[in-house]
Amino acid sequence: MKKYWKQFAVWGTALKRNVFRWTRVKLTLLYLGIIAIILIAFSLALYYSFVQNIQDNFEGNYPNDQAQLQAVAKTTDQLQTDILLIDIAVLLVSSGLSYFLAGKTLKPIQRAMEKQKRFTADASHELRTPLAVVQTNLEVALREKDGVSEKVRSLITGAVDETKSMAQLTDDLLLLSKVESGSKNREFKKMNLTEVVDRTVERMQSIAHERSIRLSTDGAAVFIKGDVVLIQRLVENIVGNSLAFTPAGGSIEVSTAEREGQAMVCVRDTGIGIAREDLPRVLERFYRADKARGHGGTGLGLSIAAEIVSEHQGTIKIESEEGKGAAVTITFPSAS
């Protein structure tokens, strides 16, 4: 029973992540609610009107009151059943029509959003080359030894840093648009999640070492069906976020496990944590809970992670307390 409940929870989470489908379901329920209220009011009025007419018409047609009451009761019971069946049929037909009308209502908005996503993807793709050229030229100018004052060198260094930030933002926007396009043309294959996590974390050890942070992994082999590149990016984003908000001397532990048919990845750090009021919004795009501390970033890392998890029919949960670190738990359907 727990297995089916978890599958239902995963389906519900995936439904909520699909904005248009979730909105279509809510609109359908709204339409059905309005129809149901009208139908109930009409049915009750019709029922009591018919009952009164039945009682009036049967009066005097039977030898005694007992026989008349039995006939009235039998007729009203049949009437009640008929009205109930008609109401159910009307609601079933209305549910289909409501879902159809909700889709029609949202179609223009959906087309506009798809155009916006395509524009974002196209613009991000087109910006990558000029940004790379600008960055390369600035780095070449920075390497010049003669005729470049310290002030100019400082300005060029700042320009290089900003160009790198813009390049990262375009890459993130491009990836986000690709993930949002769905898995229609994407083939998920069975893979060892623990191996992917270990390889990705190993590549990030140099960053952890530079910042004097202990980064470790733990866990037995766990298998899922997914896209290796996207899962690598998922781990990079989550661990990278922990590295950004964990001070020197802290630690980050990445563990994998399998429980009740679910593959789990948990990233736990001893960083600065997340304030309670920021927790509900950390998965929003461009939202940075710690703007004042200047950790940089595009504000898309966790949003991309959430989209990747949703694409793999998984769930993501973030637990944190300010000043006491954070724990990010990601759950996927197991393929073991």
mmCIF file of C-alpha atoms in Angstrom:
data_model
loop_
_atom_site.group_PDB
_atom_site.id
_atom_site.type_symbol
_atom_site.label_atom_id
_atom_site.label_comp_id
_atom_site.label_asym_id
_atom_site.label_seq_id
_atom_site.Cartn_x
_atom_site.Cartn_y
_atom_site.Cartn_z
ATOM 1 C CA MET A 1 0.000 0.000 0.000
ATOM 2 C CA LYS A 2 2.869 2.344 0.859
ATOM 3 C CA LYS A 3 4.398 1.680 -2.561
ATOM 4 C CA TYR A 4 1.219 2.753 -4.356
ATOM 5 C CA TRP A 5 0.856 5.780 -2.107
ATOM 6 C CA LYS A 6 4.420 6.878 -2.886
ATOM 7 C CA GLN A 7 3.819 6.380 -6.603
ATOM 8 C CA PHE A 8 0.694 8.521 -6.299
ATOM 9 C CA ALA A 9 2.713 11.175 -4.426
ATOM 10 C CA VAL A 10 5.354 11.154 -7.167
ATOM 11 C CA TRP A 11 2.634 11.473 -9.819
ATOM 12 C CA GLY A 12 1.062 14.359 -7.886
ATOM 13 C CA THR A 13 4.399 16.137 -7.598
ATOM 14 C CA ALA A 14 5.084 15.711 -11.315
ATOM 15 C CA LEU A 15 1.592 17.027 -12.065
ATOM 16 C CA LYS A 16 2.178 20.138 -9.973
ATOM 17 C CA ARG A 17 5.504 20.757 -11.699
ATOM 18 C CA ASN A 18 3.665 20.800 -15.050
ATOM 19 C CA VAL A 19 2.078 24.223 -14.684
ATOM 20 C CA PHE A 20 -0.403 23.977 -17.556
ATOM 21 C CA ARG A 21 -1.598 20.470 -16.777
ATOM 22 C CA TRP A 22 -2.021 21.323 -13.095
ATOM 23 C CA THR A 23 -3.894 24.530 -13.974
ATOM 24 C CA ARG A 24 -6.073 22.598 -16.410
ATOM 25 C CA VAL A 25 -6.995 20.114 -13.678
ATOM 26 C CA LYS A 26 -7.821 22.943 -11.263
ATOM 27 C CA LEU A 27 -9.959 24.701 -13.884
ATOM 28 C CA THR A 28 -11.757 21.426 -14.588
ATOM 29 C CA LEU A 29 -12.486 20.969 -10.872
ATOM 30 C CA LEU A 30 -13.728 24.564 -10.671
ATOM 31 C CA TYR A 31 -16.088 24.070 -13.613
ATOM 32 C CA LEU A 32 -17.294 20.769 -12.144
ATOM 33 C CA GLY A 33 -17.855 22.387 -8.754
ATOM 34 C CA ILE A 34 -20.059 25.084 -10.281
ATOM 35 C CA ILE A 35 -22.015 22.505 -12.304
ATOM 36 C CA ALA A 36 -22.383 20.247 -9.249
ATOM 37 C CA ILE A 37 -23.805 23.078 -7.111
ATOM 38 C CA ILE A 38 -26.344 24.008 -9.803
ATOM 39 C CA LEU A 39 -27.210 20.342 -10.391
ATOM 40 C CA ILE A 40 -27.716 19.588 -6.689
ATOM 41 C CA ALA A 41 -29.934 22.638 -6.199
ATOM 42 C CA PHE A 42 -31.993 21.779 -9.309
ATOM 43 C CA SER A 43 -32.262 18.082 -8.344
ATOM 44 C CA LEU A 44 -33.414 18.842 -4.788
ATOM 45 C CA ALA A 45 -36.035 21.294 -6.027
ATOM 46 C CA LEU A 46 -37.216 18.791 -8.640
ATOM 47 C CA TYR A 47 -37.293 15.909 -6.139
ATOM 48 C CA TYR A 48 -39.361 17.705 -3.489
ATOM 49 C CA SER A 49 -41.708 19.076 -6.151
ATOM 50 C CA PHE A 50 -42.276 15.584 -7.587
ATOM 51 C CA VAL A 51 -42.713 14.043 -4.117
ATOM 52 C CA GLN A 52 -45.442 16.545 -3.327
ATOM 53 C CA ASN A 53 -47.182 15.837 -6.642
ATOM 54 C CA ILE A 54 -46.939 12.082 -6.077
ATOM 55 C CA GLN A 55 -48.493 12.356 -2.642
ATOM 56 C CA ASP A 56 -51.315 14.519 -4.020
ATOM 57 C CA ASN A 57 -51.980 12.205 -6.975
ATOM 58 C CA PHE A 58 -51.974 9.000 -4.899
ATOM 59 C CA GLU A 59 -54.341 10.357 -2.277
ATOM 60 C CA GLY A 60 -57.664 8.498 -2.318
ATOM 61 C CA ASN A 61 -56.539 5.843 -4.814
ATOM 62 C CA TYR A 62 -55.792 3.140 -2.196
ATOM 63 C CA PRO A 63 -58.037 1.285 0.286
ATOM 64 C CA ASN A 64 -56.060 2.435 3.349
ATOM 65 C CA ASP A 65 -53.303 4.828 4.434
ATOM 66 C CA GLN A 66 -50.731 2.043 4.866
ATOM 67 C CA ALA A 67 -51.018 0.936 1.238
ATOM 68 C CA GLN A 68 -50.861 4.549 0.064
ATOM 69 C CA LEU A 69 -47.709 5.242 2.117
ATOM 70 C CA GLN A 70 -46.004 2.126 0.728
ATOM 71 C CA ALA A 71 -46.845 3.117 -2.846
ATOM 72 C CA VAL A 72 -45.614 6.687 -2.270
ATOM 73 C CA ALA A 73 -42.392 5.422 -0.642
ATOM 74 C CA LYS A 74 -41.693 3.000 -3.490
ATOM 75 C CA THR A 75 -42.308 5.668 -6.131
ATOM 76 C CA THR A 76 -40.190 8.311 -4.377
ATOM 77 C CA ASP A 77 -37.345 5.819 -3.904
ATOM 78 C CA GLN A 78 -37.404 5.071 -7.612
ATOM 79 C CA LEU A 79 -37.514 8.791 -8.362
ATOM 80 C CA GLN A 80 -34.537 9.386 -6.059
ATOM 81 C CA THR A 81 -32.548 6.631 -7.795
ATOM 82 C CA ASP A 82 -33.390 7.963 -11.242
ATOM 83 C CA ILE A 83 -32.387 11.532 -10.325
ATOM 84 C CA LEU A 84 -29.128 10.271 -8.775
ATOM 85 C CA LEU A 85 -28.237 8.271 -11.894
ATOM 86 C CA ILE A 86 -29.032 11.234 -14.127
ATOM 87 C CA ASP A 87 -26.867 13.501 -11.934
ATOM 88 C CA ILE A 88 -23.942 11.065 -12.116
ATOM 89 C CA ALA A 89 -24.273 10.836 -15.906
ATOM 90 C CA VAL A 90 -24.411 14.637 -16.209
ATOM 91 C CA LEU A 91 -21.302 15.009 -13.999
ATOM 92 C CA LEU A 92 -19.369 12.415 -16.015
ATOM 93 C CA VAL A 93 -20.204 14.139 -19.292
ATOM 94 C CA SER A 94 -19.501 17.542 -17.709
ATOM 95 C CA SER A 95 -16.095 16.411 -16.452
ATOM 96 C CA GLY A 96 -14.989 15.554 -19.987
ATOM 97 C CA LEU A 97 -16.393 18.775 -21.399
ATOM 98 C CA SER A 98 -14.877 20.793 -18.537
ATOM 99 C CA TYR A 99 -11.441 19.290 -19.163
ATOM 100 C CA PHE A 100 -11.806 20.027 -22.887
ATOM 101 C CA LEU A 101 -12.910 23.628 -22.271
ATOM 102 C CA ALA A 102 -10.119 24.167 -19.723
ATOM 103 C CA GLY A 103 -7.607 23.040 -22.348
ATOM 104 C CA LYS A 104 -9.124 25.392 -24.913
ATOM 105 C CA THR A 105 -8.986 28.263 -22.416
ATOM 106 C CA LEU A 106 -5.306 27.678 -21.632
ATOM 107 C CA LYS A 107 -4.174 26.953 -25.205
ATOM 108 C CA PRO A 108 -3.379 30.592 -26.198
ATOM 109 C CA ILE A 109 -1.463 31.113 -22.946
ATOM 110 C CA GLN A 110 0.435 27.871 -23.462
ATOM 111 C CA ARG A 111 1.399 28.862 -27.018
ATOM 112 C CA ALA A 112 2.623 32.233 -25.763
ATOM 113 C CA MET A 113 4.710 30.551 -23.051
ATOM 114 C CA GLU A 114 6.191 28.093 -25.556
ATOM 115 C CA LYS A 115 7.173 31.001 -27.811
ATOM 116 C CA GLN A 116 8.800 32.700 -24.835
ATOM 117 C CA LYS A 117 10.726 29.511 -23.984
ATOM 118 C CA ARG A 118 11.896 29.158 -27.581
ATOM 119 C CA PHE A 119 13.007 32.792 -27.588
ATOM 120 C CA THR A 120 14.931 32.253 -24.335
ATOM 121 C CA ALA A 121 16.618 29.160 -25.731
ATOM 122 C CA ASP A 122 17.446 30.821 -29.070
ATOM 123 C CA ALA A 123 18.710 34.005 -27.419
ATOM 124 C CA SER A 124 20.848 32.016 -24.967
ATOM 125 C CA HIS A 125 22.305 29.963 -27.809
ATOM 126 C CA GLU A 126 23.090 33.025 -29.907
ATOM 127 C CA LEU A 127 24.717 34.857 -26.993
ATOM 128 C CA ARG A 128 27.170 32.061 -26.199
ATOM 129 C CA THR A 129 29.518 32.757 -29.127
ATOM 130 C CA PRO A 130 29.857 36.562 -28.765
ATOM 131 C CA LEU A 131 30.320 36.194 -25.009
ATOM 132 C CA ALA A 132 33.070 33.622 -25.569
ATOM 133 C CA VAL A 133 34.773 35.988 -28.028
ATOM 134 C CA VAL A 134 34.551 38.936 -25.624
ATOM 135 C CA GLN A 135 35.917 36.830 -22.765
ATOM 136 C CA THR A 136 38.815 35.542 -24.884
ATOM 137 C CA ASN A 137 39.754 39.044 -26.079
ATOM 138 C CA LEU A 138 39.653 40.413 -22.547
ATOM 139 C CA GLU A 139 41.819 37.579 -21.240
ATOM 140 C CA VAL A 140 44.331 38.194 -24.049
ATOM 141 C CA ALA A 141 44.433 41.903 -23.120
ATOM 142 C CA LEU A 142 44.903 40.937 -19.479
ATOM 143 C CA ARG A 143 47.971 38.868 -20.358
ATOM 144 C CA GLU A 144 49.670 41.833 -22.062
ATOM 145 C CA LYS A 145 52.661 42.927 -20.035
ATOM 146 C CA ASP A 146 53.478 46.263 -21.650
ATOM 147 C CA GLY A 147 51.366 49.393 -21.827
ATOM 148 C CA VAL A 148 48.654 48.223 -19.433
ATOM 149 C CA SER A 149 48.345 50.104 -16.163
ATOM 150 C CA GLU A 150 47.142 48.474 -12.957
ATOM 151 C CA LYS A 151 43.918 50.479 -13.132
ATOM 152 C CA VAL A 152 43.162 49.242 -16.639
ATOM 153 C CA ARG A 153 44.144 45.696 -15.622
ATOM 154 C CA SER A 154 41.697 45.911 -12.724
ATOM 155 C CA LEU A 155 38.921 47.080 -15.047
ATOM 156 C CA ILE A 156 39.641 44.251 -17.492
ATOM 157 C CA THR A 157 39.608 41.703 -14.652
ATOM 158 C CA GLY A 158 36.200 42.959 -13.577
ATOM 159 C CA ALA A 159 34.939 42.763 -17.150
ATOM 160 C CA VAL A 160 36.197 39.161 -17.462
ATOM 161 C CA ASP A 161 34.377 38.170 -14.262
ATOM 162 C CA GLU A 162 31.119 39.737 -15.446
ATOM 163 C CA THR A 163 31.470 38.072 -18.849
ATOM 164 C CA LYS A 164 31.917 34.710 -17.152
ATOM 165 C CA SER A 165 28.774 35.360 -15.096
ATOM 166 C CA MET A 166 26.811 36.225 -18.247
ATOM 167 C CA ALA A 167 28.116 33.105 -19.990
ATOM 168 C CA GLN A 168 27.048 30.978 -17.018
ATOM 169 C CA LEU A 169 23.611 32.575 -17.060
ATOM 170 C CA THR A 170 23.125 31.849 -20.772
ATOM 171 C CA ASP A 171 24.236 28.239 -20.252
ATOM 172 C CA ASP A 172 21.789 27.845 -17.363
ATOM 173 C CA LEU A 173 18.904 29.361 -19.344
ATOM 174 C CA LEU A 174 19.662 27.096 -22.299
ATOM 175 C CA LEU A 175 19.761 23.994 -20.103
ATOM 176 C CA LEU A 176 16.555 25.009 -18.324
ATOM 177 C CA SER A 177 14.716 25.414 -21.631
ATOM 178 C CA LYS A 178 15.974 22.010 -22.788
ATOM 179 C CA VAL A 179 14.840 20.284 -19.592
ATOM 180 C CA GLU A 180 11.447 22.004 -19.741
ATOM 181 C CA SER A 181 10.926 20.736 -23.289
ATOM 182 C CA GLY A 182 10.284 17.314 -21.742
ATOM 183 C CA SER A 183 11.458 13.778 -22.384
ATOM 184 C CA LYS A 184 9.712 13.183 -25.737
ATOM 185 C CA ASN A 185 13.019 12.847 -27.551
ATOM 186 C CA ARG A 186 15.074 11.776 -24.550
ATOM 187 C CA GLU A 187 15.900 8.146 -23.863
ATOM 188 C CA PHE A 188 16.278 7.198 -20.218
ATOM 189 C CA LYS A 189 18.587 4.258 -19.543
ATOM 190 C CA LYS A 190 19.278 2.184 -16.444
ATOM 191 C CA MET A 191 22.343 3.533 -14.654
ATOM 192 C CA ASN A 192 24.244 3.199 -11.405
ATOM 193 C CA LEU A 193 23.253 6.378 -9.553
ATOM 194 C CA THR A 194 25.978 5.902 -6.936
ATOM 195 C CA GLU A 195 28.710 5.758 -9.598
ATOM 196 C CA VAL A 196 27.428 8.923 -11.268
ATOM 197 C CA VAL A 197 27.339 10.709 -7.899
ATOM 198 C CA ASP A 198 30.856 9.524 -6.990
ATOM 199 C CA ARG A 199 32.342 10.647 -10.340
ATOM 200 C CA THR A 200 30.659 14.037 -10.175
ATOM 201 C CA VAL A 201 31.740 14.661 -6.580
ATOM 202 C CA GLU A 202 35.296 13.565 -7.425
ATOM 203 C CA ARG A 203 35.505 16.304 -10.079
ATOM 204 C CA MET A 204 34.431 18.868 -7.475
ATOM 205 C CA GLN A 205 37.037 17.836 -4.878
ATOM 206 C CA SER A 206 39.511 20.475 -6.101
ATOM 207 C CA ILE A 207 36.983 23.258 -5.409
ATOM 208 C CA ALA A 208 36.307 21.845 -1.949
ATOM 209 C CA HIS A 209 40.048 21.598 -1.255
ATOM 210 C CA GLU A 210 40.622 25.231 -2.281
ATOM 211 C CA ARG A 211 37.911 26.317 0.160
ATOM 212 C CA SER A 212 39.134 23.998 2.966
ATOM 213 C CA ILE A 213 35.863 22.048 2.983
ATOM 214 C CA ARG A 214 35.699 18.289 3.521
ATOM 215 C CA LEU A 215 33.615 16.712 0.735
ATOM 216 C CA SER A 216 32.808 13.001 1.053
ATOM 217 C CA THR A 217 30.492 10.354 -0.423
ATOM 218 C CA ASP A 218 28.915 7.255 1.053
ATOM 219 C CA GLY A 219 26.437 4.595 -0.059
ATOM 220 C CA ALA A 220 25.926 1.250 -1.774
ATOM 221 C CA ALA A 221 25.059 0.789 -5.454
ATOM 222 C CA VAL A 222 21.636 2.225 -6.355
ATOM 223 C CA PHE A 223 20.076 2.061 -9.836
ATOM 224 C CA ILE A 224 17.595 4.339 -11.590
ATOM 225 C CA LYS A 225 16.429 5.038 -15.136
ATOM 226 C CA GLY A 226 17.539 8.451 -16.316
ATOM 227 C CA ASP A 227 19.780 10.720 -18.345
ATOM 228 C CA VAL A 228 23.388 10.560 -17.110
ATOM 229 C CA VAL A 229 24.234 14.109 -18.231
ATOM 230 C CA LEU A 230 21.203 15.590 -16.463
ATOM 231 C CA ILE A 231 21.867 13.614 -13.274
ATOM 232 C CA GLN A 232 25.485 14.821 -13.281
ATOM 233 C CA ARG A 233 24.266 18.409 -13.632
ATOM 234 C CA LEU A 234 21.773 17.827 -10.822
ATOM 235 C CA VAL A 235 24.512 16.661 -8.437
ATOM 236 C CA GLU A 236 26.818 19.504 -9.555
ATOM 237 C CA ASN A 237 24.151 22.107 -8.809
ATOM 238 C CA ILE A 238 23.210 20.737 -5.390
ATOM 239 C CA VAL A 239 26.803 20.154 -4.242
ATOM 240 C CA GLY A 240 27.918 23.461 -5.788
ATOM 241 C CA ASN A 241 25.227 25.259 -3.816
ATOM 242 C CA SER A 242 26.463 23.615 -0.607
ATOM 243 C CA LEU A 243 30.062 24.588 -1.428
ATOM 244 C CA ALA A 244 28.997 28.213 -1.942
ATOM 245 C CA PHE A 245 27.311 28.444 1.459
ATOM 246 C CA THR A 246 29.628 26.317 3.608
ATOM 247 C CA PRO A 247 32.480 28.213 5.321
ATOM 248 C CA ALA A 248 36.083 26.996 5.492
ATOM 249 C CA GLY A 249 36.487 24.078 7.895
ATOM 250 C CA GLY A 250 32.966 22.811 7.183
ATOM 251 C CA SER A 251 31.927 19.517 5.649
ATOM 252 C CA ILE A 252 29.567 18.203 2.962
ATOM 253 C CA GLU A 253 28.428 14.582 2.819
ATOM 254 C CA VAL A 254 26.743 13.103 -0.248
ATOM 255 C CA SER A 255 25.068 9.749 0.386
ATOM 256 C CA THR A 256 22.976 7.332 -1.671
ATOM 257 C CA ALA A 257 20.565 4.666 -0.432
ATOM 258 C CA GLU A 258 17.557 2.587 -1.450
ATOM 259 C CA ARG A 259 14.446 2.387 0.725
ATOM 260 C CA GLU A 260 11.077 0.834 -0.053
ATOM 261 C CA GLY A 261 11.642 0.828 -3.808
ATOM 262 C CA GLN A 262 12.952 4.410 -3.874
ATOM 263 C CA ALA A 263 16.493 5.520 -4.758
ATOM 264 C CA MET A 264 17.659 8.399 -2.603
ATOM 265 C CA VAL A 265 20.459 10.963 -2.783
ATOM 266 C CA CYS A 266 21.081 13.188 0.223
ATOM 267 C CA VAL A 267 23.450 16.159 0.301
ATOM 268 C CA ARG A 268 24.035 17.338 3.872
ATOM 269 C CA ASP A 269 26.279 20.291 4.760
ATOM 270 C CA THR A 270 27.359 22.282 7.805
ATOM 271 C CA GLY A 271 26.911 25.625 6.083
ATOM 272 C CA ILE A 272 25.120 28.822 7.048
ATOM 273 C CA GLY A 273 21.699 27.273 6.472
ATOM 274 C CA ILE A 274 18.525 28.815 5.090
ATOM 275 C CA ALA A 275 16.128 31.058 6.968
ATOM 276 C CA ARG A 276 12.653 29.623 7.557
ATOM 277 C CA GLU A 277 10.957 32.361 5.519
ATOM 278 C CA ASP A 278 13.230 31.633 2.531
ATOM 279 C CA LEU A 279 12.738 27.839 2.436
ATOM 280 C CA PRO A 280 9.464 27.874 0.442
ATOM 281 C CA ARG A 281 11.072 30.019 -2.284
ATOM 282 C CA VAL A 282 14.570 28.569 -2.754
ATOM 283 C CA LEU A 283 13.461 26.518 -5.787
ATOM 284 C CA GLU A 284 12.096 29.591 -7.570
ATOM 285 C CA ARG A 285 14.007 30.941 -10.535
ATOM 286 C CA PHE A 286 16.438 33.782 -9.886
ATOM 287 C CA TYR A 287 15.628 33.682 -6.164
ATOM 288 C CA ARG A 288 18.680 34.004 -3.964
ATOM 289 C CA ALA A 289 18.025 33.767 -0.249
ATOM 290 C CA ASP A 290 21.447 35.137 0.643
ATOM 291 C CA LYS A 291 21.737 38.171 -1.656
ATOM 292 C CA ALA A 292 23.326 40.341 1.026
ATOM 293 C CA ARG A 293 26.306 38.015 1.502
ATOM 294 C CA GLY A 294 27.365 38.228 -2.122
ATOM 295 C CA HIS A 295 27.794 34.580 -3.041
ATOM 296 C CA GLY A 296 27.024 35.365 -6.662
ATOM 297 C CA GLY A 297 25.507 32.729 -8.876
ATOM 298 C CA THR A 298 22.651 33.072 -11.335
ATOM 299 C CA GLY A 299 19.841 32.045 -8.988
ATOM 300 C CA LEU A 300 18.948 29.193 -11.362
ATOM 301 C CA GLY A 301 20.934 26.302 -9.864
ATOM 302 C CA LEU A 302 18.236 24.887 -7.588
ATOM 303 C CA SER A 303 15.502 25.646 -10.153
ATOM 304 C CA ILE A 304 17.356 23.580 -12.736
ATOM 305 C CA ALA A 305 17.846 20.820 -10.155
ATOM 306 C CA ALA A 306 14.113 20.784 -9.398
ATOM 307 C CA GLU A 307 13.252 20.559 -13.122
ATOM 308 C CA ILE A 308 15.692 17.662 -13.612
ATOM 309 C CA VAL A 309 14.204 15.818 -10.624
ATOM 310 C CA SER A 310 10.687 16.363 -11.956
ATOM 311 C CA GLU A 311 11.762 15.121 -15.403
ATOM 312 C CA HIS A 312 12.873 11.864 -13.728
ATOM 313 C CA GLN A 313 9.553 11.513 -11.834
ATOM 314 C CA GLY A 314 11.295 12.224 -8.553
ATOM 315 C CA THR A 315 10.870 14.538 -5.596
ATOM 316 C CA ILE A 316 13.190 17.037 -3.916
ATOM 317 C CA LYS A 317 13.003 18.085 -0.273
ATOM 318 C CA ILE A 318 15.095 20.758 1.439
ATOM 319 C CA GLU A 319 15.436 20.913 5.216
ATOM 320 C CA SER A 320 17.441 23.624 6.896
ATOM 321 C CA GLU A 321 17.793 25.846 9.900
ATOM 322 C CA GLU A 322 19.678 29.109 9.789
ATOM 323 C CA GLY A 323 23.201 28.673 11.130
ATOM 324 C CA LYS A 324 22.898 24.862 11.296
ATOM 325 C CA GLY A 325 23.431 23.720 7.726
ATOM 326 C CA ALA A 326 21.057 22.204 5.197
ATOM 327 C CA ALA A 327 20.015 18.781 3.906
ATOM 328 C CA VAL A 328 18.719 18.218 0.364
ATOM 329 C CA THR A 329 17.027 14.845 -0.175
ATOM 330 C CA ILE A 330 16.225 13.702 -3.723
ATOM 331 C CA THR A 331 14.105 10.604 -4.347
ATOM 332 C CA PHE A 332 13.740 8.672 -7.619
ATOM 333 C CA PRO A 333 11.851 5.483 -8.536
ATOM 334 C CA SER A 334 14.373 2.658 -8.164
ATOM 335 C CA ALA A 335 15.352 0.511 -11.154
ATOM 336 C CA SER A 336 17.099 -2.195 -9.112
#
